[in-house]
PDB file of C-alpha atoms in Angstrom:
ATOM      1  CA  MET A 225      78.068  80.163  99.248  1.00 50.00           C
ATOM      2  CA  ALA A 226      79.849  81.639  96.268  1.00 54.00           C
ATOM      3  CA  ASP A 227      83.581  81.208  95.911  1.00 58.00           C
ATOM      4  CA  SER A 228      84.986  84.749  95.980  1.00 59.00           C
ATOM      5  CA  ASN A 229      87.933  83.562  93.874  1.00 73.00           C
ATOM      6  CA  ALA A 230      85.474  82.956  91.028  1.00 79.00           C
ATOM      7  CA  THR A 231      83.829  86.391  91.273  1.00 83.00           C
ATOM      8  CA  TYR A 232      84.874  88.927  88.650  1.00 88.00           C
ATOM      9  CA  THR A 233      83.497  92.438  88.630  1.00 91.00           C
ATOM     10  CA  GLN A 234      84.118  95.831  87.115  1.00 94.00           C
ATOM     11  CA  ILE A 235      82.136  98.407  89.067  1.00 97.00           C
ATOM     12  CA  HIS A 236      83.240 102.036  88.755  1.00 98.00           C
ATOM     13  CA  ILE A 237      81.528 104.512  91.085  1.00 98.00           C
ATOM     14  CA  GLN A 238      82.043 108.243  91.463  1.00 98.00           C
ATOM     15  CA  LEU A 239      81.180 109.467  94.952  1.00 98.00           C
ATOM     16  CA  ILE A 240      80.388 113.110  95.596  1.00 97.00           C
ATOM     17  CA  PHE A 241      79.773 114.597  99.017  1.00 95.00           C
ATOM     18  CA  ALA A 242      80.172 117.953 100.684  1.00 95.00           C
ATOM     19  CA  VAL A 243      81.310 119.483 103.920  1.00 96.00           C
ATOM     20  CA  LYS A 244      78.320 120.137 106.191  1.00 94.00           C
ATOM     21  CA  PHE A 245      76.652 123.430 105.241  1.00 90.00           C
ATOM     22  CA  ARG A 246      79.061 123.423 102.262  1.00 89.00           C
ATOM     23  CA  ASP A 247      81.531 125.341 104.397  1.00 93.00           C
ATOM     24  CA  ALA A 248      84.895 125.854 102.707  1.00 95.00           C
ATOM     25  CA  LEU A 249      86.881 124.025 105.407  1.00 97.00           C
ATOM     26  CA  ILE A 250      89.222 121.786 103.387  1.00 98.00           C
ATOM     27  CA  GLN A 251      92.433 123.764 103.107  1.00 97.00           C
ATOM     28  CA  ASN A 252      95.171 123.412 100.501  1.00 96.00           C
ATOM     29  CA  HIS A 253      97.897 122.797 103.085  1.00 96.00           C
ATOM     30  CA  TRP A 254      96.273 119.577 104.375  1.00 98.00           C
ATOM     31  CA  GLU A 255      94.060 118.355 101.524  1.00 97.00           C
ATOM     32  CA  ASP A 256      96.747 115.951 100.200  1.00 97.00           C
ATOM     33  CA  GLU A 257      96.964 114.354 103.657  1.00 98.00           C
ATOM     34  CA  LEU A 258      93.173 113.984 103.627  1.00 98.00           C
ATOM     35  CA  TYR A 259      93.255 112.345 100.193  1.00 98.00           C
ATOM     36  CA  LYS A 260      95.926 109.895 101.379  1.00 98.00           C
ATOM     37  CA  TYR A 261      93.929 109.108 104.512  1.00 98.00           C
ATOM     38  CA  ILE A 262      90.758 108.446 102.515  1.00 98.00           C
ATOM     39  CA  THR A 263      92.772 106.361 100.030  1.00 98.00           C
ATOM     40  CA  GLY A 264      93.904 104.231 102.967  1.00 98.00           C
ATOM     41  CA  ILE A 265      90.298 103.691 104.102  1.00 98.00           C
ATOM     42  CA  ILE A 266      89.258 102.634 100.600  1.00 98.00           C
ATOM     43  CA  GLN A 267      92.210 100.285 100.170  1.00 98.00           C
ATOM     44  CA  HIS A 268      91.723  98.819 103.658  1.00 97.00           C
ATOM     45  CA  HIS A 269      88.280  97.692 102.485  1.00 97.00           C
ATOM     46  CA  ASN A 270      89.839  96.123  99.351  1.00 95.00           C
ATOM     47  CA  HIS A 271      88.457  98.664  96.897  1.00 97.00           C
ATOM     48  CA  LYS A 272      90.581 100.477  94.331  1.00 97.00           C
ATOM     49  CA  LEU A 273      90.973 104.237  94.379  1.00 98.00           C
ATOM     50  CA  LEU A 274      91.100 105.590  90.824  1.00 98.00           C
ATOM     51  CA  SER A 275      90.925 109.331  91.557  1.00 98.00           C
ATOM     52  CA  ILE A 276      90.267 111.725  94.409  1.00 98.00           C
ATOM     53  CA  LYS A 277      90.089 115.500  94.299  1.00 97.00           C
ATOM     54  CA  GLY A 278      87.809 118.222  95.403  1.00 95.00           C
ATOM     55  CA  MET A 279      87.365 121.788  96.372  1.00 96.00           C
ATOM     56  CA  SER A 280      87.354 123.393  99.805  1.00 96.00           C
ATOM     57  CA  ASP A 281      83.688 122.430 100.280  1.00 96.00           C
ATOM     58  CA  HIS A 282      83.319 119.000  98.608  1.00 96.00           C
ATOM     59  CA  LEU A 283      85.030 115.862  97.284  1.00 97.00           C
ATOM     60  CA  HIS A 284      84.862 113.636  94.222  1.00 98.00           C
ATOM     61  CA  ILE A 285      86.160 110.085  94.558  1.00 98.00           C
ATOM     62  CA  LEU A 286      86.245 107.503  91.765  1.00 98.00           C
ATOM     63  CA  ILE A 287      86.618 103.934  92.953  1.00 98.00           C
ATOM     64  CA  GLY A 288      86.673 100.433  91.615  1.00 98.00           C
ATOM     65  CA  LEU A 289      84.126  98.917  93.993  1.00 98.00           C
ATOM     66  CA  ARG A 290      84.491  95.305  95.081  1.00 95.00           C
ATOM     67  CA  PRO A 291      81.209  93.492  95.740  1.00 94.00           C
ATOM     68  CA  ASN A 292      82.251  92.456  99.254  1.00 92.00           C
ATOM     69  CA  GLN A 293      80.845  95.590 100.902  1.00 96.00           C
ATOM     70  CA  ALA A 294      77.760  97.725 100.530  1.00 97.00           C
ATOM     71  CA  LEU A 295      78.501 101.127  99.027  1.00 98.00           C
ATOM     72  CA  SER A 296      76.613 102.873 101.847  1.00 97.00           C
ATOM     73  CA  GLU A 297      78.818 101.126 104.415  1.00 98.00           C
ATOM     74  CA  LEU A 298      81.989 102.200 102.604  1.00 98.00           C
ATOM     75  CA  VAL A 299      80.831 105.819 102.358  1.00 98.00           C
ATOM     76  CA  ASN A 300      79.940 105.778 106.054  1.00 98.00           C
ATOM     77  CA  GLN A 301      83.452 104.507 106.847  1.00 98.00           C
ATOM     78  CA  ILE A 302      85.060 107.183 104.660  1.00 98.00           C
ATOM     79  CA  LYS A 303      83.022 110.033 106.085  1.00 98.00           C
ATOM     80  CA  SER A 304      83.068 109.032 109.757  1.00 98.00           C
ATOM     81  CA  ASN A 305      86.739 108.067 109.902  1.00 98.00           C
ATOM     82  CA  SER A 306      87.985 111.046 107.885  1.00 98.00           C
ATOM     83  CA  SER A 307      85.963 113.595 109.870  1.00 98.00           C
ATOM     84  CA  LYS A 308      87.228 112.062 113.130  1.00 98.00           C
ATOM     85  CA  TRP A 309      90.792 112.211 111.762  1.00 98.00           C
ATOM     86  CA  ILE A 310      90.410 115.863 110.669  1.00 98.00           C
ATOM     87  CA  ASN A 311      89.092 116.804 114.110  1.00 98.00           C
ATOM     88  CA  GLU A 312      91.846 114.882 115.918  1.00 98.00           C
ATOM     89  CA  LYS A 313      94.468 116.649 113.779  1.00 97.00           C
ATOM     90  CA  ARG A 314      92.760 119.990 114.590  1.00 97.00           C
ATOM     91  CA  PHE A 315      92.965 121.102 110.977  1.00 97.00           C
ATOM     92  CA  CYS A 316      89.883 123.315 111.473  1.00 96.00           C
ATOM     93  CA  ASN A 317      88.974 125.891 114.098  1.00 94.00           C
ATOM     94  CA  VAL A 318      85.463 124.444 114.176  1.00 96.00           C
ATOM     95  CA  ARG A 319      84.150 120.888 114.386  1.00 97.00           C
ATOM     96  CA  PHE A 320      84.459 119.284 110.944  1.00 98.00           C
ATOM     97  CA  GLU A 321      81.522 117.258 109.622  1.00 97.00           C
ATOM     98  CA  TRP A 322      80.442 115.965 106.226  1.00 96.00           C
ATOM     99  CA  GLN A 323      76.917 116.608 104.961  1.00 92.00           C
ATOM    100  CA  LYS A 324      74.329 113.885 105.348  1.00 91.00           C
ATOM    101  CA  GLY A 325      73.967 111.787 102.226  1.00 90.00           C
ATOM    102  CA  TYR A 326      76.074 111.563  99.104  1.00 94.00           C
ATOM    103  CA  GLY A 327      75.861 111.104  95.369  1.00 95.00           C
ATOM    104  CA  ALA A 328      77.004 107.865  93.735  1.00 97.00           C
ATOM    105  CA  PHE A 329      77.203 107.579  89.972  1.00 98.00           C
ATOM    106  CA  SER A 330      78.240 104.496  87.999  1.00 98.00           C
ATOM    107  CA  TYR A 331      80.397 104.383  84.875  1.00 98.00           C
ATOM    108  CA  GLY A 332      81.534 101.881  82.289  1.00 97.00           C
ATOM    109  CA  LYS A 333      85.192 101.113  81.636  1.00 96.00           C
ATOM    110  CA  SER A 334      85.245 103.320  78.524  1.00 97.00           C
ATOM    111  CA  GLN A 335      84.212 106.349  80.626  1.00 98.00           C
ATOM    112  CA  VAL A 336      86.809 106.004  83.401  1.00 98.00           C
ATOM    113  CA  THR A 337      89.518 108.173  81.787  1.00 98.00           C
ATOM    114  CA  ASP A 338      87.049 111.019  81.195  1.00 97.00           C
ATOM    115  CA  VAL A 339      85.795 110.814  84.787  1.00 98.00           C
ATOM    116  CA  ILE A 340      89.361 110.885  86.135  1.00 98.00           C
ATOM    117  CA  ASN A 341      90.101 113.954  83.985  1.00 97.00           C
ATOM    118  CA  TYR A 342      86.904 115.603  85.252  1.00 96.00           C
ATOM    119  CA  ILE A 343      87.823 114.935  88.877  1.00 97.00           C
ATOM    120  CA  ASN A 344      91.408 116.129  88.403  1.00 96.00           C
ATOM    121  CA  ASN A 345      90.197 119.423  86.899  1.00 94.00           C
ATOM    122  CA  GLN A 346      87.835 120.514  89.656  1.00 90.00           C
ATOM    123  CA  GLU A 347      89.271 124.030  89.899  1.00 86.00           C
ATOM    124  CA  VAL A 348      88.526 124.653  86.214  1.00 89.00           C
ATOM    125  CA  HIS A 349      84.922 123.375  86.449  1.00 81.00           C
ATOM    126  CA  HIS A 350      84.184 125.463  89.502  1.00 88.00           C
ATOM    127  CA  GLN A 351      85.321 128.694  87.898  1.00 89.00           C
ATOM    128  CA  LYS A 352      82.112 128.427  85.849  1.00 88.00           C
ATOM    129  CA  LYS A 353      79.763 126.388  88.027  1.00 90.00           C
ATOM    130  CA  SER A 354      78.901 126.209  91.727  1.00 88.00           C
ATOM    131  CA  PHE A 355      78.962 122.914  93.593  1.00 89.00           C
ATOM    132  CA  LYS A 356      75.178 123.011  93.949  1.00 87.00           C
ATOM    133  CA  GLN A 357      74.722 123.420  90.184  1.00 89.00           C
ATOM    134  CA  GLU A 358      77.307 120.716  89.487  1.00 93.00           C
ATOM    135  CA  TYR A 359      75.513 118.297  91.829  1.00 92.00           C
ATOM    136  CA  LEU A 360      72.090 119.047  90.344  1.00 92.00           C
ATOM    137  CA  ASP A 361      73.571 118.540  86.864  1.00 93.00           C
ATOM    138  CA  PHE A 362      74.790 115.086  87.925  1.00 94.00           C
ATOM    139  CA  LEU A 363      71.359 114.166  89.294  1.00 94.00           C
ATOM    140  CA  ASN A 364      69.708 115.303  86.076  1.00 93.00           C
ATOM    141  CA  LYS A 365      72.282 113.686  83.748  1.00 95.00           C
ATOM    142  CA  PHE A 366      71.845 110.347  85.507  1.00 96.00           C
ATOM    143  CA  GLU A 367      68.058 110.815  85.577  1.00 94.00           C
ATOM    144  CA  ILE A 368      67.894 110.470  89.352  1.00 94.00           C
ATOM    145  CA  GLU A 369      64.600 111.618  90.806  1.00 92.00           C
ATOM    146  CA  TYR A 370      65.058 114.036  93.683  1.00 89.00           C
ATOM    147  CA  ASN A 371      63.144 116.606  95.662  1.00 84.00           C
ATOM    148  CA  GLN A 372      64.902 119.972  95.356  1.00 78.00           C
ATOM    149  CA  GLU A 373      63.773 120.770  98.906  1.00 74.00           C
ATOM    150  CA  TYR A 374      65.873 117.908 100.323  1.00 74.00           C
ATOM    151  CA  VAL A 375      68.986 117.921  98.131  1.00 75.00           C
ATOM    152  CA  PHE A 376      70.682 120.546 100.283  1.00 70.00           C
ATOM    153  CA  ASN A 377      68.391 120.438 103.307  1.00 62.00           C
ATOM    154  CA  ASP A 378      71.256 120.715 105.801  1.00 56.00           C
ATOM    155  CA  LEU A 379      71.644 124.364 104.774  1.00 50.00           C
ATOM    156  CA  ILE A 380      68.404 125.343 106.512  1.00 41.00           C
TER     157      ILE A 380
END
């Protein structure tokens, strides 16, 4: 068994996921509370939040991932706990849910500042580009094979 005190990592991951059906449900008056809540989930699992921001229909989160937890497990915790919290707070008139799946993109240390700037300027990016186009651009930039039919299949 490895001694965790002798494990040193630098894993930067940008997570991107949307509200189910890409509905514009995240409202300005409670989005900061949501970001703080998600930050708490990430920190509770001993990961480091580097940036979080989004639009009314999706989120971008940049984390320093610790190797003590599978990324899929962390994302499941973020999505399930935050949607439960949103529904308990009754922030929406309808049941809040996140889409199935997510995007996860890795970065080197030298790219972190640019990614944080990108995340913090979501409003500017989305004046020119839809979330769907942004997401497809990420998949293409990172050369991730995907089937267009399934990328946004929860819209059908």
